[in-house]
């Protein structure tokens, strides 16, 4: 379970909403099954709502399942809108774009969170072949704060 301080959770959630407003999240629906990225590409190309997996959303840095799912929809929108392939290189590119948007909006904390959620998790997956534990983002964020 990720125990996030209330003030941090609110800052993350409010920042996420600002980024979503700025980018314009593509319409989506929530699925029980993780269908992978191919159906996301197909839906986007056909101008249909994207399927976004709702699993493993209950205990994340986002503070609630709906915000975790919204981040996934935003992230997939960035993949599609900014031509970021669903590869390690594409994840790193999407992370840079998310960071640039956070810079424009003055959301430094969210920039760090999104970087960990995309780039660092993608690098972890590449290295270990599995996604990191739910506590990964918050633990890495805290580590960075303590080292600042």
XYZ file of C-alpha atoms in Angstrom:
148
model
C 0.000 0.000 0.000
C 1.333 3.439 -0.919
C 0.741 5.892 1.940
C 1.038 9.321 0.344
C 0.768 12.492 2.423
C -2.526 14.279 1.717
C -0.866 17.496 0.551
C 1.295 15.615 -1.972
C -1.658 13.558 -3.195
C -3.721 16.702 -3.779
C -0.849 18.415 -5.611
C -0.365 15.369 -7.850
C -4.077 15.013 -8.610
C -4.619 18.746 -9.256
C -1.531 18.843 -11.456
C -2.697 15.816 -13.407
C -6.018 17.530 -14.105
C -4.167 20.623 -15.374
C -2.009 18.532 -17.710
C -5.078 16.663 -18.966
C -6.780 19.991 -19.719
C -3.662 21.220 -21.512
C -3.160 18.088 -23.631
C -6.781 17.099 -24.189
C -7.094 13.442 -23.177
C -8.445 11.292 -25.977
C -11.784 9.581 -25.150
C -11.320 6.244 -23.420
C -13.099 3.474 -21.592
C -11.832 1.265 -18.776
C -11.222 -2.457 -19.297
C -10.827 -5.248 -16.788
C -8.350 -7.067 -19.027
C -4.970 -5.606 -19.984
C -5.281 -5.647 -23.770
C -1.845 -4.181 -24.512
C -1.084 -1.230 -26.767
C -2.309 -2.593 -30.128
C -6.007 -1.919 -29.376
C -5.079 1.605 -28.234
C -3.440 2.314 -31.600
C -6.337 0.744 -33.490
C -8.948 2.742 -31.560
C -7.042 5.999 -31.986
C -6.609 5.432 -35.736
C -10.337 4.660 -36.108
C -11.269 7.674 -33.934
C -12.879 5.404 -31.328
C -12.407 5.588 -27.543
C -9.175 3.950 -26.379
C -9.296 0.934 -24.058
C -7.459 1.713 -20.813
C -6.716 -1.089 -18.377
C -8.095 -0.404 -14.908
C -6.194 -3.134 -13.066
C -3.478 -2.521 -10.469
C -4.854 0.997 -9.935
C -5.927 0.756 -6.309
C -2.683 1.609 -4.510
C -0.513 3.937 -6.567
C 1.150 7.327 -6.349
C -2.002 8.830 -7.892
C -3.958 8.324 -4.666
C -7.020 6.612 -6.157
C -7.925 4.277 -9.001
C -9.705 6.941 -11.099
C -6.619 9.188 -11.075
C -4.314 6.284 -11.937
C -6.583 5.371 -14.857
C -6.717 9.018 -15.950
C -2.905 9.131 -15.955
C -2.822 6.002 -18.135
C -5.275 7.611 -20.569
C -3.226 10.817 -20.637
C -0.020 8.863 -21.173
C -1.498 6.836 -24.045
C -2.881 10.058 -25.537
C 0.652 11.484 -25.487
C 1.952 8.330 -27.182
C -0.557 8.740 -29.983
C -0.699 12.530 -30.295
C 3.084 13.013 -30.306
C 4.033 9.875 -32.262
C 5.785 8.023 -29.435
C 6.034 4.318 -30.233
C 5.176 1.803 -27.516
C 8.838 0.896 -27.036
C 11.491 1.840 -24.508
C 12.519 4.746 -26.737
C 8.869 5.788 -27.060
C 8.402 5.718 -23.292
C 11.454 7.925 -22.856
C 10.157 10.329 -25.519
C 6.702 10.415 -23.885
C 8.366 11.127 -20.540
C 10.280 14.072 -22.027
C 7.087 15.482 -23.555
C 5.213 15.106 -20.268
C 8.092 16.900 -18.562
C 8.006 19.762 -21.074
C 4.267 20.173 -20.487
C 4.800 20.196 -16.723
C 7.515 22.849 -17.199
C 5.085 25.027 -19.161
C 2.482 24.643 -16.410
C 4.967 25.067 -13.542
C 4.351 21.591 -12.103
C 7.787 20.495 -10.861
C 6.563 17.816 -8.451
C 4.274 16.277 -11.058
C 7.122 16.353 -13.588
C 9.211 14.176 -11.253
C 6.314 11.809 -10.582
C 5.512 11.426 -14.296
C 9.183 10.841 -15.110
C 9.357 8.017 -12.579
C 5.990 6.600 -13.717
C 7.106 6.449 -17.353
C 10.859 6.547 -17.936
C 12.043 4.909 -14.719
C 9.351 2.220 -14.797
C 10.135 1.489 -18.463
C 13.845 1.167 -17.650
C 13.005 -1.136 -14.719
C 10.811 -3.283 -16.984
C 13.585 -3.441 -19.591
C 16.148 -4.497 -16.989
C 14.089 -6.976 -14.925
C 11.332 -8.104 -17.327
C 8.542 -7.187 -14.896
C 6.889 -3.967 -13.792
C 8.158 -2.534 -10.516
C 6.138 -2.835 -7.298
C 3.373 -0.329 -6.522
C 5.641 1.489 -4.050
C 8.368 2.103 -6.683
C 7.311 5.609 -7.746
C 6.743 6.976 -4.257
C 9.917 5.381 -2.908
C 11.982 6.832 -5.761
C 10.284 10.217 -5.366
C 11.026 10.282 -1.607
C 14.616 9.263 -2.282
C 15.011 12.213 -4.667
C 13.449 14.647 -2.204
C 15.767 13.467 0.569
C 18.790 13.897 -1.705
C 17.843 17.439 -2.825
